[in-house]
Amino acid sequence: MDLMIRRREFLKIGTAAATVSAAALKPAIAREAREFKPGGAGYSPLSGTGREAVATACAQCVSRCPAIGYVEEGRMVKVEGQPASIRTAGKLCARGQASVNLIYDPDRILYPLRRAGKRGEGKWQRISWKEALDDLAGRLKKLRDAGQPEKFMFHHGWISASADRLINEVFLPTYGTGTVVNQTCLGQGARQAAFQLTWGAHEDNWDFANTRFVLNFGANVLEAHTNHVALARILATGIAERRFRIVTFDVRMSNTAAKSNAWIPIKPGTDLAVALAMGNVVMNEGLFRGEGEAFLEFCKVTPRNDATVAEKVEALKAHLAPYTPEWAEPISGVPARTIRDLAIEFATAKPACVLSSRAVSSNYNGVDTERAILLLAAITGNIDNPGGRCRAVVPEWSYPKGPQDRPPTRRLEILNGFDGAVSLPINGVGHQVLKMIKDGRAGRPEVYLWYIYNPVYANGEVGENIDVLKDEALIPFTVAVTPFYDESAALADLILPDATYLERYDFEDGVSPSQVPEYYLRQPLVPPLGEARDFKDVCCELAERLGIPLGFKTGEEFVSKACQMTPEVADKAGGFRGLTKAGVWHDPGAKPAYYGYRREISNEEFKTSFLTEGVIFDEEMGVYWNWKKAGVASEAEARRVGYRRTPGAHKGYEAQLMRERIFIGFRPDRINKTGYFELYSAVLAERGLPPLPTYRPVPEHAEMRAGDLVLTTYKVNVQTLSTTQNCKWLTEIYFDNAARIHPTTAREHGIGDGDRVRIKSKVGEIETTAKWSHSIVPGIVAISTHAGRWEYGRYASKRAPFGVDDAPFDRLKWWPTNGTHPNWVIPNSPEPVSGQQRWGDVVVTLTKA
Amino acid sequence: MADEREIGGRESEEVCPAPGRREAIQALAGGLAATVAVAAATALSAPPTEPAPRNGRGIQYGMVIDVRRCIGCHACTVACKSEFDVPVGENRSWVEYVEKGEYPYVGRSFLPRLCNHCSIPPCVYVCPTNATYKRPQDGAVVVDVGLCIGCKYCIQACPYEARFLNPITGAADKCDFCLHRVSKGVAPACVSTCVGGARIFGDVSDPESEISKLIASERVTVLRGEMGTLPNVYYIAADHTDSIDARRPEVRQVEVDNHRRRKHWR
Ligand code: SF4
Ligand code: SF4
């Protein structure tokens, strides 16, 4: 009762603006019209005739939602959701709905192109695939023959599960290069590192369907997320039906914040302080008792693995003691009272779900922000439980592994950033790669090929990226694999026209919100336009030409073999044929995966089946592990070196000894941690970093001068990073990304609403338009990452060098601007633990242009 | 009353204008007052146990948009674009954003928009060629592209800015409730993809339909009810703050925005 009153008071007097619309109305009650089918069939609006329906999957963003494509007389006309999907329940977002725009982009590249003038000059010559691959295969062969396969550098963005396996796990290792760069560091790097350190999983799921309270640190679930439609639909329903309250911390009022019961403005880069202060409240007020206490059995909180729960409680209390809400208030701008009330609400909701996102972890203190948020979930028992934060459940595909008699791969040491800058670059530091090439001390690639990636535009420091890519002395040969002429393709020597995702086969492994895995495929709706080819097919051909056949000839064959090899799909989903027909499959009898860590190895099991060939016990870590699975040469060696120091030992992890009992625990993913939920990270301690989540302010923020502002970037609901601006139906909705500034801040800088302004950082400057906004905290300037393109076709930019006339549609383009890209002023700067790019804490100055 | 609802009978299933449509429209106009009464009766006092006899009652398709569920995602906007390949710059369906208040007391709400398929449709009355008409068989207001001369009277007459001149066909264009889908038993494209599950489509004159039950049990509103157009698109929990409010000097901070507005009304 007391709590209820305080909660109400809080809503009235907190700094938060409760979005009243949600609070004043009665909850929605589930009611769905049953008179009409939700989808799954399509008809021509002109003739009324049925359209051919093909089960497939969207790839406009990393969520990769199951979908159905509709084809009319050989032309793809529409993409809709897959009603049979347990992930999306037949919904697609605006981006997915605009997929049609991609295939028929009038500025699409339809033929292989070779640079004709100087690099970047924009002169091109159309060549045949034979010429293109002769050239590329010739270069790759030369490198390989010279024993330098690592000089072939492959860089990719979000790619499908099957492309990842085929290219990263079969083709490139068979060829011999390990110089492979991904873009994890641009988005989820800090979160993933925190996950890998703490609970092994590298993705999580938020169980909105069963929760009672949602505490949100900056996640914009309703607009952009790595599992967007799946989570947004359940969150939206939960909010409307008042199944829970949701409170959102953010520097700006995203649509998610707007739909929340309260938006709590917070200073950028300070979520860590608030999360720690909430932990302080939970511990001091005894709110960990019950579920939290029970979960602490499974947590590592001190250097000792056999600490009692009482000892763990004491250790946490001591560690969190300085982090009082009163301490966090001046740092974060969130009133101590609000922090305290929310901590109590979170801890007593049972279950409650805490969210976090790139927005709070792409800062200087990103990894510890995420770890502090995990700590909060742990001490309230909200981990891997119904209604809490769970380890993600995805389908587990088996697939052909290619030739196994291959030598170990070689790599250039340019993937993890400069020496000492990043302590634990588990997922690579891709945004430093061009800098390292420029530096040259760790070697340079001869051939740089990028795929579904735009290195110039996607990273910070655009100017430097262009300089490096343009310089033939630094990188002798550049290859862009893309359907569209983007800012990086403009700097390639060779462009290979890729198939769009609606023209190829893939298997996929998106996260299930219901904790039951869903298997699904992507299949082409139409053959690739022009001479475009799926890059998976191209890799198969390259391998043949290099004399290292992979054992399958096309992406389709690879996917079809994966269906044969994956037991669930082969036995229950009808294999490749069954799955291409149905599109999706899940086991209707499967139970949602919760509490997997609690499975105990009984004495009986231990004696009879647990200690199989190769399983040994590591005293130091309390880990049972299989040295054979970990790839160690002999048991003697495994015992001598031990689990902690054996590279890749985590691959052999079996179970964890937890004070006399053996549990499956939290299986490590990339690092040799224990099977405990490691609030105390021995891996970090070893590197001289604070083992428990610890507050460290953003150093640049401490040095800010009067008038300096923090630049923050964000995403919106109708664009995906740098990939969708050529979709006319999306770009006409969102084409401009004016700099949003609080009116008070604007006035202090003498800037009126709509004025042209100059934003400057230590690496560059941009000119853009200021837009006053009341839905943003003072002292910052917010610019979305979706605009300001100078290539990518007529809809994204004003240029269309390969375009075909699309009259009478061309004259209909009406938007007067394409906005300004913020990355010109954002340094490529790694978060010091994981190497995550720091998008969120850049210091800038703002002046009238 | 039942007679008044039965505008023009419902035998005819064809999409093209049928002879006798004019009469139907006149009947409809004459029945204004009565229709209002029926609408009120449906909403307030229809006894759930004793459904009104269906025979002799026309289908009236309608939509409920439950704004509590809407997340402003524009999936509906784009689904509609792709369903009909609507030219750039125009929309049959779109979402308005209403942002109010001063920091930190701010709120944002969404207002999905489409043709209201009014029971008293001003666009129909002004059309000189009968190209725009209200279908007797289901109450959808549609445009016969073949008959439309592009005079834009209807575009002016519509109080909801629901219509536009299609730059490709040269004819008036707007939402038609996806009749090509609905006639095959499939929900309209916007309904089908609505991420929040905010859109419910159905026959508002059938008391047993889900949409009727929803209208009966919730506080619903329509847009610009004072115009007497009797919209068949109902809203739950809509914020009706509009650009008129935004211009009121005593209302300090209101912004109504969407891309359609930016193109046409700025
Ligand atoms: S969330 Fe991503 S994958 Fe799903 S429909 Fe939208 S763009 Fe496509
Ligand atoms: S699709 Fe649904 S939730 Fe999204 S904007 Fe449209 S009505 Fe709202």
mmCIF file with all atom_site columns, N, CA, C and O in Angstrom, chain A residues 110-137:
data_model
loop_
_atom_site.group_PDB
_atom_site.id
_atom_site.type_symbol
_atom_site.label_atom_id
_atom_site.label_alt_id
_atom_site.label_comp_id
_atom_site.label_asym_id
_atom_site.label_entity_id
_atom_site.label_seq_id
_atom_site.pdbx_PDB_ins_code
_atom_site.Cartn_x
_atom_site.Cartn_y
_atom_site.Cartn_z
_atom_site.occupancy
_atom_site.B_iso_or_equiv
_atom_site.pdbx_formal_charge
_atom_site.auth_seq_id
_atom_site.auth_comp_id
_atom_site.auth_asym_id
_atom_site.auth_atom_id
_atom_site.pdbx_PDB_model_num
ATOM 1   N N  . LEU A 1 110 ? 23.463 -3.839  -61.745 1.00 0.00 ? 110 LEU A N  1
ATOM 2   C CA . LEU A 1 110 ? 23.001 -5.096  -62.323 1.00 0.00 ? 110 LEU A CA 1
ATOM 3   C C  . LEU A 1 110 ? 24.108 -5.905  -62.994 1.00 0.00 ? 110 LEU A C  1
ATOM 4   O O  . LEU A 1 110 ? 23.874 -7.042  -63.406 1.00 0.00 ? 110 LEU A O  1
ATOM 5   N N  . TYR A 1 111 ? 25.301 -5.328  -63.126 1.00 0.00 ? 111 TYR A N  1
ATOM 6   C CA . TYR A 1 111 ? 26.395 -6.027  -63.809 1.00 0.00 ? 111 TYR A CA 1
ATOM 7   C C  . TYR A 1 111 ? 27.673 -5.808  -63.021 1.00 0.00 ? 111 TYR A C  1
ATOM 8   O O  . TYR A 1 111 ? 27.825 -4.788  -62.358 1.00 0.00 ? 111 TYR A O  1
ATOM 9   N N  . PRO A 1 112 ? 28.615 -6.740  -63.145 1.00 0.00 ? 112 PRO A N  1
ATOM 10  C CA . PRO A 1 112 ? 29.929 -6.485  -62.530 1.00 0.00 ? 112 PRO A CA 1
ATOM 11  C C  . PRO A 1 112 ? 30.550 -5.230  -63.149 1.00 0.00 ? 112 PRO A C  1
ATOM 12  O O  . PRO A 1 112 ? 30.425 -5.005  -64.355 1.00 0.00 ? 112 PRO A O  1
ATOM 13  N N  . LEU A 1 113 ? 31.180 -4.447  -62.305 1.00 0.00 ? 113 LEU A N  1
ATOM 14  C CA . LEU A 1 113 ? 31.787 -3.204  -62.783 1.00 0.00 ? 113 LEU A CA 1
ATOM 15  C C  . LEU A 1 113 ? 33.249 -3.156  -62.369 1.00 0.00 ? 113 LEU A C  1
ATOM 16  O O  . LEU A 1 113 ? 33.603 -3.537  -61.244 1.00 0.00 ? 113 LEU A O  1
ATOM 17  N N  . ARG A 1 114 ? 34.068 -2.649  -63.289 1.00 0.00 ? 114 ARG A N  1
ATOM 18  C CA . ARG A 1 114 ? 35.475 -2.461  -62.955 1.00 0.00 ? 114 ARG A CA 1
ATOM 19  C C  . ARG A 1 114 ? 35.768 -0.973  -63.042 1.00 0.00 ? 114 ARG A C  1
ATOM 20  O O  . ARG A 1 114 ? 35.291 -0.285  -63.954 1.00 0.00 ? 114 ARG A O  1
ATOM 21  N N  . ARG A 1 115 ? 36.538 -0.502  -62.111 1.00 0.00 ? 115 ARG A N  1
ATOM 22  C CA . ARG A 1 115 ? 36.900 0.908   -62.099 1.00 0.00 ? 115 ARG A CA 1
ATOM 23  C C  . ARG A 1 115 ? 37.649 1.254   -63.383 1.00 0.00 ? 115 ARG A C  1
ATOM 24  O O  . ARG A 1 115 ? 38.561 0.531   -63.789 1.00 0.00 ? 115 ARG A O  1
ATOM 25  N N  . ALA A 1 116 ? 37.258 2.393   -63.987 1.00 0.00 ? 116 ALA A N  1
ATOM 26  C CA . ALA A 1 116 ? 37.910 2.791   -65.236 1.00 0.00 ? 116 ALA A CA 1
ATOM 27  C C  . ALA A 1 116 ? 38.868 3.962   -65.015 1.00 0.00 ? 116 ALA A C  1
ATOM 28  O O  . ALA A 1 116 ? 39.935 4.016   -65.606 1.00 0.00 ? 116 ALA A O  1
ATOM 29  N N  . GLY A 1 117 ? 38.502 4.892   -64.137 1.00 0.00 ? 117 GLY A N  1
ATOM 30  C CA . GLY A 1 117 ? 39.378 6.043   -63.902 1.00 0.00 ? 117 GLY A CA 1
ATOM 31  C C  . GLY A 1 117 ? 40.197 5.834   -62.650 1.00 0.00 ? 117 GLY A C  1
ATOM 32  O O  . GLY A 1 117 ? 40.567 4.713   -62.309 1.00 0.00 ? 117 GLY A O  1
ATOM 33  N N  . LYS A 1 118 ? 40.485 6.944   -61.969 1.00 0.00 ? 118 LYS A N  1
ATOM 34  C CA . LYS A 1 118 ? 41.181 6.835   -60.683 1.00 0.00 ? 118 LYS A CA 1
ATOM 35  C C  . LYS A 1 118 ? 40.202 6.297   -59.641 1.00 0.00 ? 118 LYS A C  1
ATOM 36  O O  . LYS A 1 118 ? 38.995 6.421   -59.785 1.00 0.00 ? 118 LYS A O  1
ATOM 37  N N  . ARG A 1 119 ? 40.728 5.738   -58.580 1.00 0.00 ? 119 ARG A N  1
ATOM 38  C CA . ARG A 1 119 ? 39.829 5.192   -57.551 1.00 0.00 ? 119 ARG A CA 1
ATOM 39  C C  . ARG A 1 119 ? 38.992 6.331   -56.974 1.00 0.00 ? 119 ARG A C  1
ATOM 40  O O  . ARG A 1 119 ? 39.522 7.357   -56.577 1.00 0.00 ? 119 ARG A O  1
ATOM 41  N N  . GLY A 1 120 ? 37.700 6.095   -56.964 1.00 0.00 ? 120 GLY A N  1
ATOM 42  C CA . GLY A 1 120 ? 36.803 7.102   -56.408 1.00 0.00 ? 120 GLY A CA 1
ATOM 43  C C  . GLY A 1 120 ? 36.381 8.160   -57.406 1.00 0.00 ? 120 GLY A C  1
ATOM 44  O O  . GLY A 1 120 ? 35.610 9.061   -57.084 1.00 0.00 ? 120 GLY A O  1
ATOM 45  N N  . GLU A 1 121 ? 36.860 8.046   -58.624 1.00 0.00 ? 121 GLU A N  1
ATOM 46  C CA . GLU A 1 121 ? 36.553 9.076   -59.618 1.00 0.00 ? 121 GLU A CA 1
ATOM 47  C C  . GLU A 1 121 ? 35.146 8.880   -60.201 1.00 0.00 ? 121 GLU A C  1
ATOM 48  O O  . GLU A 1 121 ? 34.582 9.791   -60.811 1.00 0.00 ? 121 GLU A O  1
ATOM 49  N N  . GLY A 1 122 ? 34.616 7.693   -60.025 1.00 0.00 ? 122 GLY A N  1
ATOM 50  C CA . GLY A 1 122 ? 33.255 7.450   -60.506 1.00 0.00 ? 122 GLY A CA 1
ATOM 51  C C  . GLY A 1 122 ? 33.175 6.998   -61.953 1.00 0.00 ? 122 GLY A C  1
ATOM 52  O O  . GLY A 1 122 ? 32.098 7.052   -62.557 1.00 0.00 ? 122 GLY A O  1
ATOM 53  N N  . LYS A 1 123 ? 34.283 6.535   -62.503 1.00 0.00 ? 123 LYS A N  1
ATOM 54  C CA . LYS A 1 123 ? 34.242 6.023   -63.882 1.00 0.00 ? 123 LYS A CA 1
ATOM 55  C C  . LYS A 1 123 ? 34.277 4.504   -63.846 1.00 0.00 ? 123 LYS A C  1
ATOM 56  O O  . LYS A 1 123 ? 35.137 3.921   -63.183 1.00 0.00 ? 123 LYS A O  1
ATOM 57  N N  . TRP A 1 124 ? 33.383 3.892   -64.575 1.00 0.00 ? 124 TRP A N  1
ATOM 58  C CA . TRP A 1 124 ? 33.224 2.447   -64.474 1.00 0.00 ? 124 TRP A CA 1
ATOM 59  C C  . TRP A 1 124 ? 33.108 1.807   -65.839 1.00 0.00 ? 124 TRP A C  1
ATOM 60  O O  . TRP A 1 124 ? 32.611 2.417   -66.785 1.00 0.00 ? 124 TRP A O  1
ATOM 61  N N  . GLN A 1 125 ? 33.521 0.541   -65.856 1.00 0.00 ? 125 GLN A N  1
ATOM 62  C CA . GLN A 1 125 ? 33.413 -0.213  -67.084 1.00 0.00 ? 125 GLN A CA 1
ATOM 63  C C  . GLN A 1 125 ? 32.655 -1.488  -66.751 1.00 0.00 ? 125 GLN A C  1
ATOM 64  O O  . GLN A 1 125 ? 32.975 -2.184  -65.783 1.00 0.00 ? 125 GLN A O  1
ATOM 65  N N  . ARG A 1 126 ? 31.640 -1.793  -67.563 1.00 0.00 ? 126 ARG A N  1
ATOM 66  C CA . ARG A 1 126 ? 30.909 -3.033  -67.344 1.00 0.00 ? 126 ARG A CA 1
ATOM 67  C C  . ARG A 1 126 ? 31.752 -4.199  -67.827 1.00 0.00 ? 126 ARG A C  1
ATOM 68  O O  . ARG A 1 126 ? 32.300 -4.170  -68.928 1.00 0.00 ? 126 ARG A O  1
ATOM 69  N N  . ILE A 1 127 ? 31.860 -5.227  -66.970 1.00 0.00 ? 127 ILE A N  1
ATOM 70  C CA . ILE A 1 127 ? 32.599 -6.416  -67.388 1.00 0.00 ? 127 ILE A CA 1
ATOM 71  C C  . ILE A 1 127 ? 31.734 -7.642  -67.137 1.00 0.00 ? 127 ILE A C  1
ATOM 72  O O  . ILE A 1 127 ? 30.683 -7.558  -66.502 1.00 0.00 ? 127 ILE A O  1
ATOM 73  N N  . SER A 1 128 ? 32.194 -8.785  -67.626 1.00 0.00 ? 128 SER A N  1
ATOM 74  C CA . SER A 1 128 ? 31.427 -10.020 -67.427 1.00 0.00 ? 128 SER A CA 1
ATOM 75  C C  . SER A 1 128 ? 31.818 -10.628 -66.078 1.00 0.00 ? 128 SER A C  1
ATOM 76  O O  . SER A 1 128 ? 32.863 -10.292 -65.502 1.00 0.00 ? 128 SER A O  1
ATOM 77  N N  . TRP A 1 129 ? 30.993 -11.542 -65.593 1.00 0.00 ? 129 TRP A N  1
ATOM 78  C CA . TRP A 1 129 ? 31.333 -12.246 -64.354 1.00 0.00 ? 129 TRP A CA 1
ATOM 79  C C  . TRP A 1 129 ? 32.636 -13.012 -64.528 1.00 0.00 ? 129 TRP A C  1
ATOM 80  O O  . TRP A 1 129 ? 33.433 -13.121 -63.597 1.00 0.00 ? 129 TRP A O  1
ATOM 81  N N  . LYS A 1 130 ? 32.824 -13.552 -65.746 1.00 0.00 ? 130 LYS A N  1
ATOM 82  C CA . LYS A 1 130 ? 34.046 -14.326 -65.968 1.00 0.00 ? 130 LYS A CA 1
ATOM 83  C C  . LYS A 1 130 ? 35.269 -13.432 -65.752 1.00 0.00 ? 130 LYS A C  1
ATOM 84  O O  . LYS A 1 130 ? 36.188 -13.792 -65.014 1.00 0.00 ? 130 LYS A O  1
ATOM 85  N N  . GLU A 1 131 ? 35.231 -12.272 -66.377 1.00 0.00 ? 131 GLU A N  1
ATOM 86  C CA . GLU A 1 131 ? 36.362 -11.348 -66.198 1.00 0.00 ? 131 GLU A CA 1
ATOM 87  C C  . GLU A 1 131 ? 36.535 -10.977 -64.731 1.00 0.00 ? 131 GLU A C  1
ATOM 88  O O  . GLU A 1 131 ? 37.656 -10.938 -64.205 1.00 0.00 ? 131 GLU A O  1
ATOM 89  N N  . ALA A 1 132 ? 35.410 -10.690 -64.086 1.00 0.00 ? 132 ALA A N  1
ATOM 90  C CA . ALA A 1 132 ? 35.474 -10.250 -62.696 1.00 0.00 ? 132 ALA A CA 1
ATOM 91  C C  . ALA A 1 132 ? 36.095 -11.326 -61.814 1.00 0.00 ? 132 ALA A C  1
ATOM 92  O O  . ALA A 1 132 ? 36.984 -11.056 -61.001 1.00 0.00 ? 132 ALA A O  1
ATOM 93  N N  . LEU A 1 133 ? 35.631 -12.562 -61.989 1.00 0.00 ? 133 LEU A N  1
ATOM 94  C CA . LEU A 1 133 ? 36.120 -13.624 -61.110 1.00 0.00 ? 133 LEU A CA 1
ATOM 95  C C  . LEU A 1 133 ? 37.508 -14.100 -61.512 1.00 0.00 ? 133 LEU A C  1
ATOM 96  O O  . LEU A 1 133 ? 38.273 -14.557 -60.663 1.00 0.00 ? 133 LEU A O  1
ATOM 97  N N  . ASP A 1 134 ? 37.842 -14.007 -62.805 1.00 0.00 ? 134 ASP A N  1
ATOM 98  C CA . ASP A 1 134 ? 39.226 -14.294 -63.209 1.00 0.00 ? 134 ASP A CA 1
ATOM 99  C C  . ASP A 1 134 ? 40.170 -13.383 -62.437 1.00 0.00 ? 134 ASP A C  1
ATOM 100 O O  . ASP A 1 134 ? 41.176 -13.818 -61.867 1.00 0.00 ? 134 ASP A O  1
ATOM 101 N N  . ASP A 1 135 ? 39.807 -12.127 -62.434 1.00 0.00 ? 135 ASP A N  1
ATOM 102 C CA . ASP A 1 135 ? 40.633 -11.129 -61.759 1.00 0.00 ? 135 ASP A CA 1
ATOM 103 C C  . ASP A 1 135 ? 40.746 -11.434 -60.262 1.00 0.00 ? 135 ASP A C  1
ATOM 104 O O  . ASP A 1 135 ? 41.842 -11.594 -59.718 1.00 0.00 ? 135 ASP A O  1
ATOM 105 N N  . LEU A 1 136 ? 39.571 -11.556 -59.599 1.00 0.00 ? 136 LEU A N  1
ATOM 106 C CA . LEU A 1 136 ? 39.572 -11.752 -58.154 1.00 0.00 ? 136 LEU A CA 1
ATOM 107 C C  . LEU A 1 136 ? 40.226 -13.078 -57.772 1.00 0.00 ? 136 LEU A C  1
ATOM 108 O O  . LEU A 1 136 ? 41.100 -13.131 -56.894 1.00 0.00 ? 136 LEU A O  1
ATOM 109 N N  . ALA A 1 137 ? 39.830 -14.162 -58.461 1.00 0.00 ? 137 ALA A N  1
ATOM 110 C CA . ALA A 1 137 ? 40.385 -15.483 -58.136 1.00 0.00 ? 137 ALA A CA 1
ATOM 111 C C  . ALA A 1 137 ? 41.893 -15.472 -58.379 1.00 0.00 ? 137 ALA A C  1
ATOM 112 O O  . ALA A 1 137 ? 42.662 -16.054 -57.593 1.00 0.00 ? 137 ALA A O  1
#
